[in-house]
């Protein structure tokens, strides 16, 4: 079986699309599937990271970051670069791609799978995955063909194996006092919420671990602040973020895929949404008591972070209940579940 994944990464759109696709690719490869990637040339992309993970990468060269997305040009070039492959399944994880692009590829591809979380456009697909926590289970009915198979909800979250593996050593956090804090806002954090959060909490006696990605652009600023507090440590692109989460009592982070990672290991979280696609499902998670949502990044000040943090550390019983609830919702095995289903059907 041969699978091709079309996705992208950049400072603007982040790296979550590529990272979750890599997770699914690894699950498929473990079942004997050959997987390759098609990505657009960007000012910063993850081509080397994908190749170092053992997958072939075809890079589209005519489209660069900052240029308008031309679906027809992109579709034709995608066809050209995969024309020598017999593609059994094309997986698409891209907000700019919809039914127009997919309909062009349909003549060349046996099956198409879409990974989405916006539900704002039509798709010509056989499978659709939305791993977010959503109450409207019918929201793709009018956007996809009637025959398409839907994977909806956190049970299908595409999490790296480190998170499910950590669950064997997990405990439900019965916290008497908050001591260890994790600050983590993803691969690039263009809004620099990492610095804002650290400024809110530093030099207050807490042990703080700050995690940033290799594309984080404010490293000198954050390092200077970290150096001012002996209880604060900085980690750049650590190999196993799940271990960092295990030793934390609470975390402050963005509302993307890391939301599911934290829930999988039962880590209570303060969440700031950093993109439109995060708002709806994080509001629902907050409403149902899984996370502590402050709001959207454009409206957040240091005092908002500190006030939310202070109210939570004084309510350790709530943190205990959240840890228990999160562990019950996410098991971290979504990628393997989807891979096995795809093998059976495709």
XYZ file of C-alpha atoms in Angstrom:
346
model
C 0.000 0.000 0.000
C 1.340 3.426 -0.990
C 0.248 6.609 0.808
C 1.117 10.214 -0.056
C 0.541 13.055 2.419
C 0.062 16.647 1.199
C 0.651 19.183 3.971
C 2.690 22.291 4.799
C 4.523 24.044 7.614
C 5.612 27.656 8.072
C 5.954 30.388 10.675
C 2.498 31.609 9.733
C 0.544 28.332 9.823
C 2.743 26.611 12.386
C 4.105 23.072 12.383
C 1.170 21.175 13.834
C -0.126 19.970 10.467
C 3.175 18.309 9.571
C 3.725 16.900 13.052
C 0.343 15.196 13.305
C 0.737 13.837 9.772
C 4.119 12.407 10.767
C 2.428 10.622 13.653
C -0.103 8.996 11.324
C 2.662 8.212 8.820
C 4.620 6.335 11.472
C 1.566 4.309 12.490
C 0.975 3.398 8.832
C 4.632 2.508 8.295
C 4.529 0.185 11.301
C 1.815 -1.741 9.439
C 3.955 -2.093 6.309
C 2.691 0.939 4.382
C 4.997 3.075 2.245
C 4.451 6.762 3.038
C 5.865 9.885 1.393
C 5.183 13.610 1.777
C 4.469 16.463 -0.612
C 5.153 19.901 0.864
C 5.400 23.444 -0.462
C 8.677 25.333 -0.423
C 8.644 27.729 2.529
C 11.008 30.174 4.158
C 11.062 27.617 6.959
C 9.873 24.092 6.391
C 10.279 20.683 7.975
C 11.712 18.818 4.983
C 14.857 17.745 6.859
C 12.831 16.696 9.890
C 10.505 14.574 7.764
C 13.414 12.961 5.929
C 15.223 12.298 9.206
C 12.077 10.469 10.308
C 12.607 8.102 7.372
C 10.113 9.396 4.791
C 10.664 10.622 1.241
C 9.731 14.257 0.617
C 8.671 15.817 -2.679
C 8.797 19.598 -2.524
C 6.651 21.866 -4.683
C 8.933 24.666 -5.842
C 6.676 27.065 -7.747
C 4.749 28.222 -4.685
C 6.601 30.058 -1.911
C 5.555 31.604 1.369
C 3.746 34.907 0.966
C 2.315 34.119 -2.467
C -1.441 33.577 -2.921
C -2.436 29.923 -2.963
C -3.336 28.802 -6.499
C -5.260 25.547 -6.054
C -5.056 24.557 -9.725
C -1.308 25.154 -9.973
C -0.733 23.350 -6.685
C -2.871 20.385 -7.763
C -1.134 20.045 -11.123
C 2.337 20.201 -9.610
C 1.305 17.655 -6.983
C 0.191 15.332 -9.778
C 3.504 15.845 -11.565
C 5.679 14.996 -8.567
C 3.732 11.833 -7.675
C 3.036 10.689 -11.244
C 5.560 7.857 -10.991
C 3.896 6.471 -7.847
C 0.871 4.215 -7.659
C -0.965 6.086 -4.903
C -3.557 4.066 -3.020
C -4.418 6.840 -0.571
C -3.792 10.586 -0.600
C -3.994 12.280 2.807
C -4.513 16.056 2.805
C -3.960 18.276 5.856
C -4.148 21.841 4.548
C -6.579 24.707 5.221
C -6.236 26.113 1.681
C -7.242 22.854 -0.009
C -10.877 22.013 -0.667
C -13.119 20.240 -3.151
C -11.728 22.144 -6.159
C -8.181 20.855 -5.576
C -9.371 17.387 -4.572
C -11.566 17.035 -7.674
C -8.520 17.538 -9.903
C -6.583 14.849 -8.035
C -9.570 12.482 -7.995
C -8.812 11.323 -11.541
C -5.377 10.089 -10.427
C -5.991 8.868 -6.874
C -7.878 5.813 -5.621
C -8.863 7.198 -2.200
C -8.602 10.613 -0.503
C -8.529 11.364 3.217
C -8.860 14.873 4.678
C -7.630 16.018 8.080
C -9.507 19.157 9.113
C -10.809 21.051 12.115
C -12.507 24.072 10.592
C -15.552 22.521 8.881
C -15.790 25.616 6.680
C -15.468 24.200 3.144
C -16.553 21.259 1.010
C -14.369 18.217 0.369
C -14.286 15.422 -2.184
C -13.003 12.713 0.132
C -13.542 9.136 1.256
C -12.394 9.731 4.854
C -12.354 12.803 7.058
C -10.664 13.238 10.437
C -11.480 16.004 12.905
C -9.819 15.135 16.200
C -11.247 18.082 18.091
C -13.761 17.992 20.929
C -16.996 18.961 19.184
C -20.638 18.609 20.154
C -21.956 18.861 16.575
C -21.174 15.411 15.185
C -23.057 16.216 11.980
C -21.110 19.284 10.983
C -19.413 17.569 8.045
C -22.563 15.954 6.642
C -23.183 18.757 4.141
C -19.476 19.218 3.391
C -18.485 15.675 2.396
C -19.910 12.915 0.174
C -22.461 10.650 1.809
C -20.117 7.663 1.527
C -17.230 9.338 3.407
C -16.182 7.728 6.676
C -15.808 10.186 9.558
C -13.300 9.982 12.409
C -14.503 12.578 14.913
C -13.356 13.424 18.414
C -10.416 13.045 20.760
C -10.327 9.255 20.566
C -8.777 9.768 17.111
C -6.274 12.454 18.153
C -2.965 11.978 16.341
C -0.512 11.865 19.227
C 3.055 10.602 19.158
C 3.659 7.283 20.879
C 5.597 8.912 23.713
C 2.278 10.046 25.200
C 0.489 6.699 25.205
C 3.689 5.036 26.448
C 3.895 7.462 29.373
C 0.438 6.468 30.554
C 1.818 3.230 32.007
C 3.655 5.299 34.625
C 0.874 7.820 35.149
C -0.965 8.714 38.263
C -3.921 11.033 38.716
C -2.312 14.126 40.137
C -3.331 14.592 43.760
C -1.642 17.935 44.208
C -1.333 19.404 47.691
C 0.740 22.319 46.451
C 1.708 23.508 42.986
C 5.502 23.572 42.667
C 6.346 22.672 39.063
C 5.091 24.732 36.134
C 5.520 24.012 32.423
C 5.301 26.807 29.832
C 4.964 25.562 26.243
C 3.525 27.344 23.208
C 4.537 25.153 20.291
C 7.185 25.178 17.594
C 7.461 28.859 16.663
C 5.191 30.883 18.995
C 5.125 33.960 16.709
C 3.082 35.940 19.268
C 5.737 35.232 21.918
C 3.276 34.114 24.569
C 6.147 32.146 26.085
C 7.853 35.355 27.175
C 4.602 36.920 28.367
C 3.778 33.878 30.500
C 7.243 33.681 32.000
C 7.174 37.380 32.848
C 3.908 36.742 34.681
C 5.232 33.953 36.912
C 9.001 34.231 37.251
C 10.700 34.908 40.607
C 7.690 33.722 42.593
C 9.330 30.590 43.996
C 7.963 28.103 41.452
C 10.109 25.652 39.508
C 9.426 26.616 35.902
C 10.398 24.634 32.826
C 10.132 26.616 29.595
C 9.969 24.630 26.346
C 10.347 26.253 22.922
C 10.761 24.849 19.431
C 13.732 25.182 17.114
C 11.880 27.872 15.132
C 11.302 30.125 18.149
C 12.591 33.567 17.161
C 12.981 35.200 20.586
C 15.549 32.887 22.123
C 17.906 35.632 23.361
C 15.088 37.452 25.158
C 13.780 34.345 26.871
C 17.278 33.133 27.803
C 18.060 36.450 29.468
C 14.930 36.207 31.589
C 15.538 32.536 32.436
C 19.038 33.417 33.659
C 17.532 35.803 36.209
C 15.830 32.994 38.174
C 17.684 29.918 39.432
C 14.382 27.990 39.572
C 13.713 28.405 35.847
C 15.085 26.169 33.072
C 14.897 26.544 29.285
C 14.644 23.599 26.880
C 14.875 23.992 23.101
C 13.218 21.239 21.070
C 13.523 18.512 23.735
C 13.343 14.921 22.530
C 10.479 13.873 24.792
C 8.024 16.568 25.855
C 5.836 13.937 27.535
C 8.469 13.530 30.255
C 8.394 17.272 30.868
C 4.623 17.037 31.258
C 4.855 14.163 33.715
C 6.883 16.167 36.238
C 4.700 19.290 35.965
C 1.785 20.124 38.255
C 0.226 22.578 35.817
C 1.023 23.998 32.404
C 0.394 27.174 30.425
C 0.145 26.701 26.682
C -1.598 27.136 23.376
C -4.854 25.495 22.350
C -3.694 23.339 19.438
C -2.549 19.715 19.305
C -0.684 20.184 22.598
C -4.091 20.397 24.284
C -4.596 16.689 23.552
C -1.026 15.854 24.553
C -1.492 17.426 27.961
C -4.852 15.741 28.459
C -3.408 12.363 27.503
C -0.988 12.534 30.448
C -3.536 14.111 32.807
C -1.820 17.483 33.096
C -4.114 20.381 34.142
C -3.667 23.349 31.845
C -4.189 27.061 31.435
C -4.913 27.622 27.758
C -4.608 30.617 25.459
C -5.970 30.125 21.948
C -3.587 31.302 19.231
C -5.581 30.566 16.051
C -9.177 30.671 14.883
C -9.478 26.912 14.561
C -8.706 26.498 18.289
C -11.457 28.720 19.658
C -14.558 26.561 19.333
C -13.298 23.262 20.734
C -11.313 24.902 23.536
C -14.433 26.763 24.600
C -16.241 23.436 24.794
C -13.405 21.807 26.731
C -13.449 24.718 29.185
C -17.233 24.536 29.508
C -17.060 20.819 30.344
C -14.277 21.219 32.903
C -11.266 19.758 31.076
C -9.130 22.881 30.736
C -8.887 26.434 32.076
C -9.288 28.775 29.123
C -8.183 32.381 29.558
C -9.120 33.598 26.082
C -7.667 34.564 22.718
C -4.033 35.602 22.414
C -4.823 39.045 21.017
C -6.555 40.008 24.273
C -4.197 38.500 26.841
C -2.151 40.574 29.273
C 0.314 39.441 31.927
C -2.210 40.086 34.686
C -4.722 37.722 33.042
C -2.206 34.893 33.124
C -1.178 35.557 36.708
C -4.754 35.905 37.975
C -5.813 32.643 36.324
C -2.740 30.860 37.656
C -3.228 32.193 41.200
C -6.876 31.120 41.317
C -5.980 27.582 40.232
C -3.051 26.927 42.549
C -5.348 27.816 45.428
C -7.830 25.165 44.230
C -5.875 21.932 44.093
C -9.078 19.869 44.334
C -10.136 21.281 40.945
C -6.747 20.376 39.452
C -7.163 16.811 40.722
C -10.607 16.518 39.124
C -9.326 17.905 35.827
C -6.442 15.450 35.751
C -8.853 12.557 36.252
C -11.293 13.812 33.607
C -8.549 14.315 31.015
C -7.138 10.825 31.471
C -10.592 9.406 30.881
C -11.082 11.233 27.579
C -7.792 10.753 25.699
C -5.832 7.494 25.517
C -3.259 8.557 22.904
C -3.956 5.629 20.578
C -5.898 7.497 17.885
C -3.223 7.246 15.224
C -2.951 3.475 15.492
C -6.747 3.118 15.429
C -7.050 5.106 12.203
C -4.106 3.351 10.558
C -5.635 -0.087 11.156
C -8.999 1.004 9.756
C -7.365 2.480 6.655
C -5.397 -0.723 6.059
C -8.578 -2.783 6.222
C -10.596 -0.531 3.886
C -8.136 0.851 1.348
